[in-house]
XYZ file of C-alpha atoms in Angstrom:
260
model
C 148.748 104.171 95.485
C 150.002 101.674 98.072
C 147.770 98.805 99.198
C 147.400 100.286 102.707
C 146.268 103.644 101.305
C 143.862 101.954 98.896
C 142.341 99.805 101.619
C 141.969 102.807 103.924
C 140.052 104.585 101.163
C 137.836 101.536 100.660
C 136.941 101.395 104.369
C 136.233 105.141 104.352
C 133.853 104.815 101.396
C 132.099 101.784 102.881
C 131.432 103.627 106.146
C 130.245 106.698 104.274
C 127.938 104.947 101.776
C 127.097 101.638 103.430
C 127.866 99.603 100.298
C 129.977 99.889 97.149
C 130.426 97.617 94.133
C 133.785 96.217 92.969
C 133.506 97.984 89.619
C 132.977 101.337 91.361
C 136.068 100.860 93.538
C 138.139 99.844 90.516
C 137.152 102.947 88.556
C 137.546 105.222 91.574
C 141.031 103.965 92.458
C 142.282 103.221 88.946
C 143.083 99.533 89.519
C 141.753 96.195 88.282
C 138.699 94.371 89.602
C 141.015 91.575 90.802
C 143.064 94.013 92.885
C 139.910 95.315 94.549
C 138.708 91.779 95.274
C 142.037 90.995 96.981
C 141.673 94.187 99.041
C 138.140 93.238 100.054
C 139.311 89.753 101.060
C 141.997 91.269 103.297
C 139.616 93.784 104.870
C 136.930 91.154 105.441
C 139.472 88.959 107.258
C 140.200 91.915 109.548
C 136.490 92.283 110.279
C 136.302 95.742 108.696
C 133.574 94.971 106.162
C 131.370 92.198 104.777
C 131.996 90.875 101.271
C 128.845 90.435 99.205
C 128.031 89.476 95.622
C 129.764 92.082 93.446
C 131.025 94.321 96.231
C 131.106 94.928 99.969
C 128.954 96.375 102.740
C 129.620 97.866 106.140
C 129.671 95.314 108.966
C 126.706 95.865 111.287
C 125.941 95.263 114.977
C 122.707 93.909 116.482
C 121.219 97.405 116.751
C 122.479 98.713 113.413
C 120.049 98.676 110.526
C 121.609 98.784 107.051
C 119.835 100.885 104.431
C 117.882 99.296 101.601
C 120.585 99.929 99.001
C 123.250 98.228 101.121
C 121.068 95.188 101.756
C 119.987 94.927 98.130
C 123.598 94.175 97.087
C 123.811 91.119 99.321
C 123.096 87.578 98.089
C 121.194 88.681 94.971
C 121.105 85.239 93.282
C 119.879 83.609 96.508
C 117.134 86.185 96.967
C 115.903 85.786 93.413
C 115.803 81.989 93.725
C 113.981 82.205 97.069
C 111.473 84.676 95.611
C 110.714 82.378 92.674
C 110.075 79.453 95.043
C 107.913 81.605 97.327
C 105.716 82.735 94.437
C 104.726 79.111 93.840
C 102.808 79.245 97.145
C 100.559 82.036 95.855
C 97.515 81.533 93.672
C 94.994 83.904 92.118
C 92.598 85.501 94.585
C 94.941 85.251 97.576
C 95.336 87.958 100.213
C 99.104 88.296 100.686
C 101.148 90.143 103.303
C 104.693 91.234 102.430
C 106.975 92.594 105.126
C 109.620 95.141 104.204
C 112.933 93.717 103.004
C 115.011 93.006 99.930
C 113.932 89.356 99.613
C 110.241 90.238 99.828
C 111.006 93.064 97.379
C 112.338 90.420 94.972
C 109.144 88.420 95.551
C 107.006 91.462 94.715
C 108.553 91.528 91.224
C 107.430 87.935 90.637
C 103.953 88.446 92.123
C 103.157 91.111 89.527
C 102.458 88.183 87.210
C 99.808 86.599 89.478
C 96.247 87.743 88.835
C 93.626 88.744 91.363
C 95.860 89.321 94.377
C 95.344 91.651 97.288
C 98.797 92.597 98.554
C 99.289 94.301 101.912
C 102.709 95.747 102.720
C 104.467 98.239 104.959
C 107.264 98.680 102.413
C 107.538 101.780 100.253
C 109.944 99.936 97.944
C 107.498 97.076 97.389
C 104.674 99.531 96.761
C 106.851 101.218 94.118
C 107.489 97.875 92.385
C 103.789 97.076 92.222
C 102.935 100.609 91.094
C 105.563 100.642 88.325
C 103.768 97.874 86.414
C 100.260 97.907 87.900
C 97.908 95.003 87.297
C 94.305 96.095 86.875
C 93.027 93.144 88.888
C 95.419 93.500 91.845
C 94.697 95.543 94.956
C 97.711 96.972 96.784
C 97.279 98.196 100.365
C 100.118 100.199 101.936
C 99.947 100.752 105.697
C 101.227 104.075 107.028
C 103.781 104.799 109.705
C 107.277 106.105 110.420
C 109.909 105.423 107.777
C 112.975 103.341 108.740
C 116.455 103.234 107.079
C 115.263 100.167 105.134
C 112.212 102.088 103.848
C 109.700 100.232 106.014
C 106.692 102.024 107.500
C 106.426 101.122 111.173
C 104.923 102.155 114.484
C 101.453 102.442 116.076
C 99.675 103.526 112.871
C 100.962 100.492 110.967
C 100.206 98.142 113.867
C 96.645 99.506 114.193
C 95.962 99.082 110.470
C 97.307 95.528 110.378
C 95.230 94.519 113.414
C 92.089 94.971 111.297
C 93.194 92.695 108.443
C 92.975 88.959 107.758
C 95.476 87.572 105.260
C 95.814 84.128 103.699
C 99.601 84.109 103.749
C 102.357 86.372 105.093
C 105.892 86.404 103.708
C 108.355 87.677 106.282
C 111.867 88.862 105.507
C 114.200 88.935 108.502
C 117.494 90.497 109.588
C 118.595 87.246 111.203
C 117.494 83.870 112.550
C 118.948 81.774 115.336
C 117.912 78.783 117.424
C 117.311 80.705 120.658
C 116.488 84.209 119.421
C 114.233 83.118 116.562
C 113.563 85.575 113.717
C 114.921 89.017 114.582
C 115.289 92.640 113.481
C 117.496 95.480 114.791
C 114.564 97.929 114.827
C 112.159 97.808 117.810
C 109.299 99.530 115.994
C 109.735 97.270 112.981
C 109.573 94.247 115.282
C 106.183 95.453 116.601
C 104.913 96.009 113.071
C 106.180 92.655 111.818
C 104.533 90.889 114.765
C 101.226 92.558 113.828
C 101.669 91.441 110.220
C 102.396 87.869 111.343
C 99.297 87.907 113.563
C 97.155 89.009 110.610
C 98.130 85.991 108.534
C 96.694 82.492 108.477
C 100.049 81.106 107.276
C 103.579 82.415 107.876
C 106.430 81.834 105.433
C 109.880 83.170 106.338
C 112.244 84.086 103.494
C 115.892 84.072 104.564
C 119.092 83.241 102.690
C 121.880 81.222 104.297
C 123.772 84.274 105.604
C 120.898 85.116 107.978
C 121.564 82.030 110.120
C 123.288 82.900 113.398
C 122.628 86.626 113.000
C 120.723 88.091 115.962
C 119.051 91.497 115.836
C 117.920 93.452 118.861
C 114.292 92.296 118.913
C 112.559 88.977 118.241
C 109.669 88.965 115.773
C 108.714 85.300 116.183
C 110.150 81.999 117.348
C 111.452 79.553 114.768
C 108.513 77.192 115.264
C 105.981 79.973 114.623
C 106.713 79.737 110.901
C 104.704 77.289 108.823
C 107.501 77.277 106.259
C 111.008 78.623 105.775
C 112.460 79.109 102.304
C 116.235 79.441 102.140
C 118.991 78.450 99.725
C 121.027 75.263 99.524
C 124.072 76.921 101.115
C 122.320 76.884 104.489
C 124.678 75.221 107.025
C 123.939 71.662 108.162
C 123.503 72.836 111.744
C 120.809 75.289 110.659
C 119.067 72.654 108.558
C 118.886 70.289 111.522
C 117.466 72.954 113.843
C 114.906 74.213 111.333
C 113.802 70.733 110.271
C 113.160 69.978 113.937
C 111.098 73.130 114.564
C 109.498 74.071 111.233
C 107.048 71.829 109.396
C 108.218 72.820 105.918
C 111.848 73.734 105.151
C 112.541 74.414 101.477
C 116.097 74.874 100.194
C 116.366 76.246 96.678
C 119.436 75.591 94.536
C 121.677 78.495 93.596
C 123.912 78.296 90.554
C 127.579 77.679 91.517
C 129.613 80.852 91.259
C 126.518 83.078 91.266
């Protein structure tokens, strides 16, 4: 198979499935992992896809919302490091809000080890994590609503439920963050729900890896300065660091192993 034919097949699969791993492409097309990586480099330079850790995902616009599986492939080491750092802010007996998202999903895995928590979420995926290994002294509250492509529950029912709650700390995962737009999402209903979750919390901590900087979704959830803390990774650009340090009281950058 010629390179052009192979790359056309890769683009077709990416658009069909949203995300595919290098090893899957290699087996599907009968070539080496290195050949697939070179193809992905070429296609990424043409703007036809986004390279991620171990594979590639479909490039999205400000109104396009990738599915959970596609997002879960992106920046896995960064998300795990951010989640570990975020868990240090939680102590036994805390009422915690977790927005939907793959970074907050990673945090949910770590929080299973913390006793006496009440965890409120609008994420079916996070609820599944907490249900899979339930802690007898944790209370998990799942708000209802309409399901999004990223498996969040959103809309008036979720907003109404969140308006009645008072949380110690809210961890917010975001689609993007930028100096003017703030923290954003491509889904209007999810923006409403996230704003209600933020309003329910006494403290807001945003979890966002370095690739989220400069990405602007359709709707703003909160301004940069509304966050009490932002946890990102040490690959965050200098420009972003300067802006966030100016507007956010607590910016934490966690190290990520080189080559991860």
